[in-house]
Each structure stands twice: as structure tokens, then as C-alpha cells.
Amino acid sequence: MSTLSATLLDGRPLAARLRADVAALVQSLAPHQPAPPTLATLLVGENSGGAAYVGQIARRCAEVGVRHLARHLVPPTTDHALCAEIQQLAHDPSVHAILLQHPVPAPLDRRAAFEAIPLAKDVDAVSSAALGRVILGLPAWLPNTPAGILRLLDAYGITLEGLHAVVLGRSPILGRPMASLLINRHATVTLCHSHTRNLDELVRAADLVIAAVGRPRFVQGSWLKPGAIVIDAGYNPGHVGDVDFQAACLRAAAITPVPGGVGPLTIAVLLEQTVRAAAQQLGVTLPC
Ligand code: NAP
């Protein structure tokens, strides 16, 4: 009988360390600014998943000393009302970071809403200006989930240079910036999507697989090259990832669990970037 031999890439202890570092950064900022760094989240419509995520953000903000300002636009709402809300947050000097929870329900213009977030407060890199800077490797706040994945790979000493990475999913918040961050770290990247042919063959050639498709247990264990590193960014109902975890463990050298892999790092990166954005807006230099 086969045994599970893959190393578990556990995001929880790393995220806890990162949150402790963020709490220390908040303390370093305090002498310069009595009001705490502030993250505004904006939820649009009835979205139970989004509301739960905002609840988690609120809890983590309280733990590290970040002020959380929760805004919720209830339907019916308009593009004008949504952009006005974002612009009000953009012009409020006591708000340092803005996170617009997605999905923004149709028929609202999600892209227009993202574009209303100014670069300095765009801590998830959702505007085209921020994403362009990420792609070019210029200084910018990074999209939280891809940045968290890089933190995890780095923490486990995985060298990206020269690896063949296959990224499944090309969304602007996850797959697409993930591919760019990997290219900027000198990996060779194949970016796949719903029109990709022979997906299993492409995955079989990968040293590193990043799954971000939003389909439960989509990536089969048999698709993996023995010894591959597998990052499962997926989070589907029932706390199930995008990779068939049990089968993948039989072939992968290392794999993230769901939950407990990528997810905890996403919020930790969001908190860190919020505090650094506050410092930048206040002209304070924080330790790296
Ligand atoms: P999304 O916007 O729905 O994008 C899904 C991507 O997967 C699209 O690019 C789509 O291709 C591709 N895709 C769908 N079916 C496919 C198939 N059969 N073969 C190949 N590609 C396929 O989703 P997302 O927002 O990027 O999220 C992806 C997953 O990550 C979800 O499970 C989500 O819950 C999870 N997530 C986790 C975190 C975290 O913190 N852990 C954060 C964000 C998202 P097309 O472009 O061709 O449609």
C-alpha cells in the first residue's frame, strides 16, 4: 500500500509569525501617528462567502492593532454609488488601505470600481495601474494570495529560478499576477485556463503546479510529475481545494493542505501591506 510522503506546506505557523511581525510594525508606527493604520473593506450585495471573509479580516485586524472599517452596500445599488463610496474612502486621510470584496455582483462594473482605488491604498493590486506595476516588477502592493504563495514557497526554501511552473487559472486577482510574480522570480511559466488543451499533459511537465480554478478536486493525482511541488489556492464549499489532495500526496514532493495552506497567508499579507501603506502615507520608514 502506498504511503503519504509529501511534505505538508503548512501556512498557519508562517501566517502567525507574519501577524506577530505586523503587530510589532503597528507598535513602531504608534509614536508617529496616534490613530491606528486603517483598512476599509467594501462588500457589495448579499454575499455570504464575502461576508464571512470580511469577518475573518475583522478578527485578524483586531489581533494586530489595525482599525477595520467595514462598509456594505446593499442592493439595489449603482455604479455611481459604488464609485462614490470608493472615492470617499480614497480621499479620507484616516483610511490607508481599501479592499473591495469580489465578486462585485452584475450588472455593476467591477473594473470601474477597481480603477477608483488609488494606487497608494490598493493593497490587493486590483487596479490596472497596480497590476501593471506587478507585471513589470515595479514597486507596488502585491495581490495578497499570490504574494502569500511566494512567502510560503520562500519559507520552505523552494528555489523558483529555472522551475517550470504551471498555473491553472488566469483571474486578475490570482492566476494572472501569480504567473507574473513567478516570471519575475525567473521561473518558466505556462498559464492555463478553460480553453487550454491537454491540460493533464501540461501539468505532467510541471515542477511547480499552482491550482486556482475554483473547481473541487479538479487536479488529479495522476496528472502530477513525481516530485512536483503543488500549491492549492482553491477554496470550494466544504473546505475543499482544487487538487485531489489524497491522490496528489502520493506523487508530490510537497503540497499545501486545504484549509491551512494558502488561505491564512492571504489575510496576513493584507494586514502587512495595510500597515506599510499607512507608514508610506505618513512618511514613516518601517523596518523591512
Ligand atoms: P475565477 O475568477 O473564477 O477564475 C477561475 C479561473 O480558472 C479562470 O481563469 C478559468 O478560466 C479557469 N478555469 C475554470 N475552469 C477551468 C478548467 N476546466 N480548466 C482550466 N481552467 C479553468 O476564480 P479566482 O477568483 O481566481 O479563484 C480561484 C480559486 O481560488 C477559487 O477556489 C477561490 O475560492 C480560490 N481563492 C482562494 C483565495 C485564498 O485566499 N486562498 C483567494 C482568492 C481565491 P477562464 O479564464 O478561461 O474562464
mmCIF file of C-alpha atoms and ligand atoms in Angstrom:
data_model
loop_
_atom_site.group_PDB
_atom_site.id
_atom_site.type_symbol
_atom_site.label_atom_id
_atom_site.label_comp_id
_atom_site.label_asym_id
_atom_site.label_seq_id
_atom_site.Cartn_x
_atom_site.Cartn_y
_atom_site.Cartn_z
ATOM 1 C CA MET A 1 0.000 0.000 0.000
ATOM 2 C CA SER A 2 1.262 3.499 -0.836
ATOM 3 C CA THR A 3 2.025 5.917 1.994
ATOM 4 C CA LEU A 4 1.634 9.662 2.014
ATOM 5 C CA SER A 5 5.117 11.062 1.772
ATOM 6 C CA ALA A 6 4.665 14.630 0.569
ATOM 7 C CA THR A 7 5.902 17.434 2.800
ATOM 8 C CA LEU A 8 2.968 19.492 4.024
ATOM 9 C CA LEU A 9 3.428 23.187 3.244
ATOM 10 C CA ASP A 10 1.661 24.496 6.329
ATOM 11 C CA GLY A 11 0.636 28.139 6.036
ATOM 12 C CA ARG A 12 -0.654 28.519 9.583
ATOM 13 C CA PRO A 13 2.563 28.923 11.587
ATOM 14 C CA LEU A 14 4.039 31.172 8.906
ATOM 15 C CA ALA A 15 0.909 33.352 8.897
ATOM 16 C CA ALA A 16 1.018 33.537 12.719
ATOM 17 C CA ARG A 17 4.652 34.722 12.576
ATOM 18 C CA LEU A 18 3.767 37.272 9.919
ATOM 19 C CA ARG A 19 0.862 38.586 12.024
ATOM 20 C CA ALA A 20 3.182 38.910 15.038
ATOM 21 C CA ASP A 21 5.583 40.911 12.850
ATOM 22 C CA VAL A 22 2.669 43.091 11.714
ATOM 23 C CA ALA A 23 1.672 43.750 15.341
ATOM 24 C CA ALA A 24 5.262 44.873 16.000
ATOM 25 C CA LEU A 25 5.136 47.164 12.944
ATOM 26 C CA VAL A 26 1.922 48.719 14.291
ATOM 27 C CA GLN A 27 3.780 49.435 17.544
ATOM 28 C CA SER A 28 6.667 51.068 15.641
ATOM 29 C CA LEU A 29 4.185 53.287 13.840
ATOM 30 C CA ALA A 30 2.353 54.370 17.001
ATOM 31 C CA PRO A 31 4.786 57.139 18.127
ATOM 32 C CA HIS A 32 4.414 58.801 14.697
ATOM 33 C CA GLN A 33 0.650 58.519 14.449
ATOM 34 C CA PRO A 34 -1.761 58.139 17.348
ATOM 35 C CA ALA A 35 -4.571 56.817 15.116
ATOM 36 C CA PRO A 36 -4.040 53.196 14.066
ATOM 37 C CA PRO A 37 -3.458 52.065 10.485
ATOM 38 C CA THR A 38 -6.861 51.578 8.907
ATOM 39 C CA LEU A 39 -8.154 49.076 6.377
ATOM 40 C CA ALA A 40 -11.534 49.735 4.777
ATOM 41 C CA THR A 41 -13.356 46.734 3.311
ATOM 42 C CA LEU A 42 -16.248 47.207 0.972
ATOM 43 C CA LEU A 43 -18.759 44.455 0.410
ATOM 44 C CA VAL A 44 -21.406 44.811 -2.266
ATOM 45 C CA GLY A 45 -24.693 42.928 -2.194
ATOM 46 C CA GLU A 46 -25.669 39.754 -0.385
ATOM 47 C CA ASN A 47 -22.562 37.595 -0.458
ATOM 48 C CA SER A 48 -22.324 35.138 2.424
ATOM 49 C CA GLY A 49 -18.817 33.971 1.417
ATOM 50 C CA GLY A 50 -17.635 37.565 1.166
ATOM 51 C CA ALA A 51 -19.264 38.454 4.495
ATOM 52 C CA ALA A 52 -17.511 35.518 6.197
ATOM 53 C CA TYR A 53 -14.179 36.594 4.716
ATOM 54 C CA VAL A 54 -14.707 40.173 5.917
ATOM 55 C CA GLY A 55 -15.478 38.745 9.373
ATOM 56 C CA GLN A 56 -12.132 36.908 9.367
ATOM 57 C CA ILE A 57 -10.359 40.090 8.301
ATOM 58 C CA ALA A 58 -12.040 41.999 11.145
ATOM 59 C CA ARG A 59 -10.831 39.431 13.697
ATOM 60 C CA ARG A 60 -7.267 39.462 12.433
ATOM 61 C CA CYS A 61 -7.204 43.276 12.281
ATOM 62 C CA ALA A 62 -8.211 43.427 15.944
ATOM 63 C CA GLU A 63 -5.435 40.975 16.871
ATOM 64 C CA VAL A 64 -2.652 43.057 15.312
ATOM 65 C CA GLY A 65 -3.947 46.554 16.140
ATOM 66 C CA VAL A 66 -5.226 47.574 12.710
ATOM 67 C CA ARG A 67 -8.509 49.508 12.638
ATOM 68 C CA HIS A 68 -11.081 47.884 10.384
ATOM 69 C CA LEU A 69 -13.749 49.972 8.730
ATOM 70 C CA ALA A 70 -16.457 47.754 7.227
ATOM 71 C CA ARG A 71 -18.708 49.218 4.546
ATOM 72 C CA HIS A 72 -21.564 47.251 2.999
ATOM 73 C CA LEU A 73 -23.550 48.453 0.005
ATOM 74 C CA VAL A 74 -26.882 46.679 -0.139
ATOM 75 C CA PRO A 75 -28.803 46.220 -3.380
ATOM 76 C CA PRO A 76 -30.146 47.926 -5.307
ATOM 77 C CA THR A 77 -27.022 49.988 -5.863
ATOM 78 C CA THR A 78 -25.465 51.678 -8.879
ATOM 79 C CA ASP A 79 -22.016 52.080 -10.409
ATOM 80 C CA HIS A 80 -22.208 55.721 -9.415
ATOM 81 C CA ALA A 81 -22.952 54.905 -5.746
ATOM 82 C CA LEU A 82 -20.185 52.277 -5.628
ATOM 83 C CA CYS A 83 -17.557 54.566 -7.156
ATOM 84 C CA ALA A 84 -18.670 57.442 -4.887
ATOM 85 C CA GLU A 85 -18.186 55.199 -1.846
ATOM 86 C CA ILE A 86 -14.696 54.213 -3.004
ATOM 87 C CA GLN A 87 -13.782 57.814 -3.779
ATOM 88 C CA GLN A 88 -14.880 58.891 -0.323
ATOM 89 C CA LEU A 89 -12.553 56.257 1.200
ATOM 90 C CA ALA A 90 -9.822 57.243 -1.260
ATOM 91 C CA HIS A 91 -9.940 60.865 -0.088
ATOM 92 C CA ASP A 92 -10.198 60.079 3.632
ATOM 93 C CA PRO A 93 -6.683 60.517 5.108
ATOM 94 C CA SER A 94 -7.568 58.294 8.078
ATOM 95 C CA VAL A 95 -8.092 55.326 5.697
ATOM 96 C CA HIS A 96 -4.823 53.837 4.457
ATOM 97 C CA ALA A 97 -5.941 50.742 2.557
ATOM 98 C CA ILE A 98 -9.041 49.733 0.613
ATOM 99 C CA LEU A 99 -10.189 46.198 -0.191
ATOM 100 C CA LEU A 100 -13.181 45.779 -2.484
ATOM 101 C CA GLN A 101 -14.526 42.300 -1.876
ATOM 102 C CA HIS A 102 -15.189 40.330 -5.050
ATOM 103 C CA PRO A 103 -17.215 39.200 -6.789
ATOM 104 C CA VAL A 104 -18.905 42.542 -7.319
ATOM 105 C CA PRO A 105 -22.371 41.450 -8.468
ATOM 106 C CA ALA A 106 -23.521 42.049 -12.035
ATOM 107 C CA PRO A 107 -24.533 44.316 -13.644
ATOM 108 C CA LEU A 108 -22.186 46.575 -11.664
ATOM 109 C CA ASP A 109 -18.957 47.471 -13.448
ATOM 110 C CA ARG A 110 -16.329 45.747 -11.301
ATOM 111 C CA ARG A 111 -13.438 47.075 -13.385
ATOM 112 C CA ALA A 112 -14.593 50.685 -12.968
ATOM 113 C CA ALA A 113 -14.826 50.135 -9.212
ATOM 114 C CA PHE A 114 -11.317 48.668 -9.023
ATOM 115 C CA GLU A 115 -9.958 51.590 -11.064
ATOM 116 C CA ALA A 116 -11.383 54.018 -8.476
ATOM 117 C CA ILE A 117 -8.980 52.693 -5.814
ATOM 118 C CA PRO A 118 -5.852 54.887 -5.746
ATOM 119 C CA LEU A 119 -2.502 53.144 -6.121
ATOM 120 C CA ALA A 120 -1.318 54.132 -2.622
ATOM 121 C CA LYS A 121 -4.320 52.391 -0.996
ATOM 122 C CA ASP A 122 -4.675 49.499 -3.454
ATOM 123 C CA VAL A 123 -3.363 46.810 -1.118
ATOM 124 C CA ASP A 124 -4.608 43.907 -3.276
ATOM 125 C CA ALA A 125 -3.293 45.335 -6.577
ATOM 126 C CA VAL A 126 -6.658 45.250 -8.325
ATOM 127 C CA SER A 127 -6.418 48.447 -10.376
ATOM 128 C CA SER A 128 -4.826 48.202 -13.807
ATOM 129 C CA ALA A 129 -2.099 50.619 -12.664
ATOM 130 C CA ALA A 130 -1.188 48.360 -9.741
ATOM 131 C CA LEU A 131 -1.403 45.153 -11.755
ATOM 132 C CA GLY A 132 0.756 46.697 -14.480
ATOM 133 C CA ARG A 133 3.417 47.513 -11.907
ATOM 134 C CA VAL A 134 3.242 43.965 -10.532
ATOM 135 C CA ILE A 135 3.696 42.525 -14.028
ATOM 136 C CA LEU A 136 6.677 44.794 -14.673
ATOM 137 C CA GLY A 137 8.226 44.032 -11.284
ATOM 138 C CA LEU A 138 7.984 47.690 -10.209
ATOM 139 C CA PRO A 139 7.365 48.637 -6.563
ATOM 140 C CA ALA A 140 3.668 48.122 -5.739
ATOM 141 C CA TRP A 141 1.477 46.478 -3.155
ATOM 142 C CA LEU A 142 1.123 42.868 -4.246
ATOM 143 C CA PRO A 143 -2.039 40.844 -4.810
ATOM 144 C CA ASN A 144 -2.488 39.133 -1.469
ATOM 145 C CA THR A 145 -2.959 35.493 -2.428
ATOM 146 C CA PRO A 146 -0.125 35.259 -4.984
ATOM 147 C CA ALA A 147 2.164 37.173 -2.607
ATOM 148 C CA GLY A 148 1.206 34.775 0.202
ATOM 149 C CA ILE A 149 2.052 31.817 -2.030
ATOM 150 C CA LEU A 150 5.511 33.270 -2.702
ATOM 151 C CA ARG A 151 6.024 33.746 1.051
ATOM 152 C CA LEU A 152 5.138 30.095 1.598
ATOM 153 C CA LEU A 153 7.484 28.838 -1.133
ATOM 154 C CA ASP A 154 10.281 31.033 0.214
ATOM 155 C CA ALA A 155 9.696 29.904 3.793
ATOM 156 C CA TYR A 156 10.116 26.278 2.717
ATOM 157 C CA GLY A 157 13.329 27.108 0.853
ATOM 158 C CA ILE A 158 11.917 26.312 -2.595
ATOM 159 C CA THR A 159 14.068 27.967 -5.256
ATOM 160 C CA LEU A 160 11.918 29.230 -8.112
ATOM 161 C CA GLU A 161 14.632 30.144 -10.578
ATOM 162 C CA GLY A 162 14.537 27.792 -13.562
ATOM 163 C CA LEU A 163 11.500 25.795 -12.361
ATOM 164 C CA HIS A 164 8.757 25.050 -14.837
ATOM 165 C CA ALA A 165 5.594 26.318 -13.173
ATOM 166 C CA VAL A 166 2.113 25.556 -14.487
ATOM 167 C CA VAL A 167 -0.513 27.978 -13.184
ATOM 168 C CA LEU A 168 -4.137 26.854 -13.599
ATOM 169 C CA GLY A 169 -6.442 29.877 -13.760
ATOM 170 C CA ARG A 170 -5.926 33.363 -15.189
ATOM 171 C CA SER A 171 -8.088 35.579 -12.995
ATOM 172 C CA PRO A 172 -6.785 39.112 -12.448
ATOM 173 C CA ILE A 173 -6.551 38.573 -8.689
ATOM 174 C CA LEU A 174 -4.859 35.196 -8.670
ATOM 175 C CA GLY A 175 -3.640 33.220 -11.681
ATOM 176 C CA ARG A 176 -2.502 36.115 -13.845
ATOM 177 C CA PRO A 177 -0.466 38.017 -11.212
ATOM 178 C CA MET A 178 0.814 34.692 -9.855
ATOM 179 C CA ALA A 179 2.280 33.908 -13.277
ATOM 180 C CA SER A 180 3.891 37.357 -13.404
ATOM 181 C CA LEU A 181 5.408 37.091 -9.932
ATOM 182 C CA LEU A 182 6.858 33.690 -10.856
ATOM 183 C CA ILE A 183 8.283 35.027 -14.128
ATOM 184 C CA ASN A 184 9.834 37.900 -12.187
ATOM 185 C CA ARG A 185 11.476 35.277 -9.962
ATOM 186 C CA HIS A 186 12.902 33.562 -13.076
ATOM 187 C CA ALA A 187 10.564 30.578 -13.255
ATOM 188 C CA THR A 188 9.352 29.420 -16.677
ATOM 189 C CA VAL A 189 5.579 29.693 -16.618
ATOM 190 C CA THR A 190 2.714 28.050 -18.502
ATOM 191 C CA LEU A 191 -0.570 29.810 -17.754
ATOM 192 C CA CYS A 192 -3.670 27.643 -18.318
ATOM 193 C CA HIS A 193 -7.389 28.430 -18.447
ATOM 194 C CA SER A 194 -10.667 26.919 -19.504
ATOM 195 C CA HIS A 195 -9.685 26.873 -23.199
ATOM 196 C CA THR A 196 -6.358 25.143 -22.638
ATOM 197 C CA ARG A 197 -5.964 21.843 -24.465
ATOM 198 C CA ASN A 198 -4.255 18.775 -22.991
ATOM 199 C CA LEU A 199 -4.190 20.266 -19.527
ATOM 200 C CA ASP A 200 -3.142 16.998 -17.907
ATOM 201 C CA GLU A 201 -0.083 16.747 -20.168
ATOM 202 C CA LEU A 202 0.941 20.295 -19.377
ATOM 203 C CA VAL A 203 0.563 19.650 -15.646
ATOM 204 C CA ARG A 204 2.623 16.451 -16.004
ATOM 205 C CA ALA A 205 5.561 18.571 -17.226
ATOM 206 C CA ALA A 206 5.439 20.909 -14.222
ATOM 207 C CA ASP A 207 7.948 21.144 -11.375
ATOM 208 C CA LEU A 208 5.529 23.500 -9.637
ATOM 209 C CA VAL A 209 1.740 23.403 -10.008
ATOM 210 C CA ILE A 210 -0.426 26.275 -8.777
ATOM 211 C CA ALA A 211 -4.123 25.429 -8.892
ATOM 212 C CA ALA A 212 -6.554 28.380 -8.910
ATOM 213 C CA VAL A 213 -9.585 27.275 -10.905
ATOM 214 C CA GLY A 214 -12.348 27.141 -8.278
ATOM 215 C CA ARG A 215 -13.347 23.526 -9.044
ATOM 216 C CA PRO A 216 -13.266 20.968 -6.264
ATOM 217 C CA ARG A 217 -10.548 18.287 -6.610
ATOM 218 C CA PHE A 218 -10.036 19.269 -10.244
ATOM 219 C CA VAL A 219 -6.323 18.410 -10.455
ATOM 220 C CA GLN A 220 -5.896 14.635 -10.406
ATOM 221 C CA GLY A 221 -3.009 12.930 -8.646
ATOM 222 C CA SER A 222 -2.199 11.036 -11.845
ATOM 223 C CA TRP A 223 -1.588 14.367 -13.656
ATOM 224 C CA LEU A 224 1.386 15.205 -11.441
ATOM 225 C CA LYS A 225 5.015 14.587 -12.186
ATOM 226 C CA PRO A 226 6.514 12.588 -9.298
ATOM 227 C CA GLY A 227 8.303 15.046 -7.033
ATOM 228 C CA ALA A 228 6.248 18.074 -8.106
ATOM 229 C CA ILE A 229 5.500 20.909 -5.691
ATOM 230 C CA VAL A 230 1.753 21.531 -5.515
ATOM 231 C CA ILE A 231 0.124 24.729 -4.305
ATOM 232 C CA ASP A 232 -3.639 24.507 -3.993
ATOM 233 C CA ALA A 233 -5.087 28.029 -3.912
ATOM 234 C CA GLY A 234 -8.616 26.762 -4.453
ATOM 235 C CA TYR A 235 -11.249 27.069 -1.770
ATOM 236 C CA ASN A 236 -14.567 25.425 -2.570
ATOM 237 C CA PRO A 237 -17.661 24.691 -0.482
ATOM 238 C CA GLY A 238 -16.956 22.079 2.180
ATOM 239 C CA HIS A 239 -13.373 23.406 2.654
ATOM 240 C CA VAL A 240 -12.213 21.518 -0.420
ATOM 241 C CA GLY A 241 -9.345 22.623 -2.623
ATOM 242 C CA ASP A 242 -8.820 22.440 -6.384
ATOM 243 C CA VAL A 243 -6.485 19.439 -6.065
ATOM 244 C CA ASP A 244 -7.355 15.847 -5.191
ATOM 245 C CA PHE A 245 -5.253 16.050 -2.046
ATOM 246 C CA GLN A 246 -5.044 12.360 -1.099
ATOM 247 C CA ALA A 247 -4.058 11.243 -4.596
ATOM 248 C CA ALA A 248 -1.667 14.173 -5.040
ATOM 249 C CA CYS A 249 0.138 13.338 -1.806
ATOM 250 C CA LEU A 250 1.216 10.038 -3.353
ATOM 251 C CA ARG A 251 3.205 11.813 -6.105
ATOM 252 C CA ALA A 252 4.032 15.321 -4.902
ATOM 253 C CA ALA A 253 7.212 16.170 -3.027
ATOM 254 C CA ALA A 254 5.372 18.972 -1.226
ATOM 255 C CA ILE A 255 1.770 20.140 -1.114
ATOM 256 C CA THR A 256 -0.410 22.708 0.651
ATOM 257 C CA PRO A 257 -3.382 21.465 2.675
ATOM 258 C CA VAL A 258 -6.856 22.999 2.290
ATOM 259 C CA PRO A 259 -7.658 24.604 4.643
ATOM 260 C CA GLY A 260 -4.433 25.744 6.295
ATOM 261 C CA GLY A 261 -2.157 26.221 3.300
ATOM 262 C CA VAL A 262 -2.547 29.347 1.200
ATOM 263 C CA GLY A 263 -5.617 30.860 2.906
ATOM 264 C CA PRO A 264 -4.053 32.061 6.196
ATOM 265 C CA LEU A 265 -1.289 33.848 4.315
ATOM 266 C CA THR A 266 -3.691 35.886 2.210
ATOM 267 C CA ILE A 267 -5.005 37.855 5.205
ATOM 268 C CA ALA A 268 -1.559 38.089 6.812
ATOM 269 C CA VAL A 269 -0.168 39.726 3.654
ATOM 270 C CA LEU A 270 -3.187 42.052 3.509
ATOM 271 C CA LEU A 271 -2.502 43.197 7.086
ATOM 272 C CA GLU A 272 1.185 43.718 6.450
ATOM 273 C CA GLN A 273 0.565 45.758 3.322
ATOM 274 C CA THR A 274 -2.071 47.838 5.146
ATOM 275 C CA VAL A 275 0.434 48.818 7.830
ATOM 276 C CA ARG A 276 3.171 49.523 5.290
ATOM 277 C CA ALA A 277 0.724 51.592 3.220
ATOM 278 C CA ALA A 278 -0.124 53.628 6.340
ATOM 279 C CA ALA A 279 3.584 54.189 7.024
ATOM 280 C CA GLN A 280 4.177 55.244 3.439
ATOM 281 C CA GLN A 281 1.267 57.717 3.531
ATOM 282 C CA LEU A 282 2.598 59.148 6.819
ATOM 283 C CA GLY A 283 6.174 59.364 5.517
ATOM 284 C CA VAL A 284 7.466 56.938 8.151
ATOM 285 C CA THR A 285 10.164 54.375 7.334
ATOM 286 C CA LEU A 286 9.439 50.981 8.857
ATOM 287 C CA PRO A 287 11.920 48.105 9.184
ATOM 288 C CA CYS A 288 11.822 45.648 6.258
HETATM 289 P P1 NAP B 1 -12.132 32.813 -11.088
HETATM 290 O O1 NAP B 1 -12.072 34.283 -11.217
HETATM 291 O O2 NAP B 1 -13.429 32.115 -11.227
HETATM 292 O O3 NAP B 1 -11.120 32.203 -12.164
HETATM 293 C C1 NAP B 1 -11.039 30.821 -12.371
HETATM 294 C C2 NAP B 1 -10.023 30.546 -13.451
HETATM 295 O O4 NAP B 1 -9.998 29.127 -13.636
HETATM 296 C C3 NAP B 1 -10.370 31.175 -14.794
HETATM 297 O O5 NAP B 1 -9.210 31.724 -15.378
HETATM 298 C C4 NAP B 1 -10.893 29.999 -15.610
HETATM 299 O O6 NAP B 1 -10.598 30.066 -16.998
HETATM 300 C C5 NAP B 1 -10.102 28.845 -15.012
HETATM 301 N N1 NAP B 1 -10.811 27.590 -15.211
HETATM 302 C C6 NAP B 1 -12.098 27.299 -14.912
HETATM 303 N N2 NAP B 1 -12.399 26.043 -15.296
HETATM 304 C C7 NAP B 1 -11.269 25.541 -15.853
HETATM 305 C C8 NAP B 1 -10.953 24.304 -16.462
HETATM 306 N N3 NAP B 1 -11.852 23.315 -16.574
HETATM 307 N N4 NAP B 1 -9.713 24.120 -16.929
HETATM 308 C C9 NAP B 1 -8.785 25.107 -16.826
HETATM 309 N N5 NAP B 1 -9.021 26.308 -16.263
HETATM 310 C C10 NAP B 1 -10.268 26.513 -15.799
HETATM 311 O O7 NAP B 1 -11.523 32.324 -9.703
HETATM 312 P P2 NAP B 1 -10.438 33.002 -8.720
HETATM 313 O O8 NAP B 1 -11.037 34.162 -8.056
HETATM 314 O O9 NAP B 1 -9.138 33.143 -9.415
HETATM 315 O O10 NAP B 1 -10.321 31.848 -7.629
HETATM 316 C C11 NAP B 1 -9.859 30.558 -7.954
HETATM 317 C C12 NAP B 1 -9.917 29.684 -6.719
HETATM 318 O O11 NAP B 1 -9.066 30.245 -5.725
HETATM 319 C C13 NAP B 1 -11.309 29.606 -6.071
HETATM 320 O O12 NAP B 1 -11.466 28.317 -5.493
HETATM 321 C C14 NAP B 1 -11.254 30.632 -4.970
HETATM 322 O O13 NAP B 1 -12.130 30.356 -3.890
HETATM 323 C C15 NAP B 1 -9.829 30.476 -4.531
HETATM 324 N N6 NAP B 1 -9.271 31.659 -3.874
HETATM 325 C C16 NAP B 1 -8.601 31.456 -2.727
HETATM 326 C C17 NAP B 1 -8.035 32.520 -2.064
HETATM 327 C C18 NAP B 1 -7.282 32.271 -0.818
HETATM 328 O O14 NAP B 1 -7.020 33.185 -0.066
HETATM 329 N N7 NAP B 1 -6.899 31.031 -0.556
HETATM 330 C C19 NAP B 1 -8.149 33.813 -2.575
HETATM 331 C C20 NAP B 1 -8.820 34.003 -3.781
HETATM 332 C C21 NAP B 1 -9.381 32.905 -4.429
HETATM 333 P P3 NAP B 1 -11.209 31.223 -17.969
HETATM 334 O O15 NAP B 1 -10.426 32.459 -17.661
HETATM 335 O O16 NAP B 1 -10.968 30.704 -19.324
HETATM 336 O O17 NAP B 1 -12.653 31.354 -17.585
#
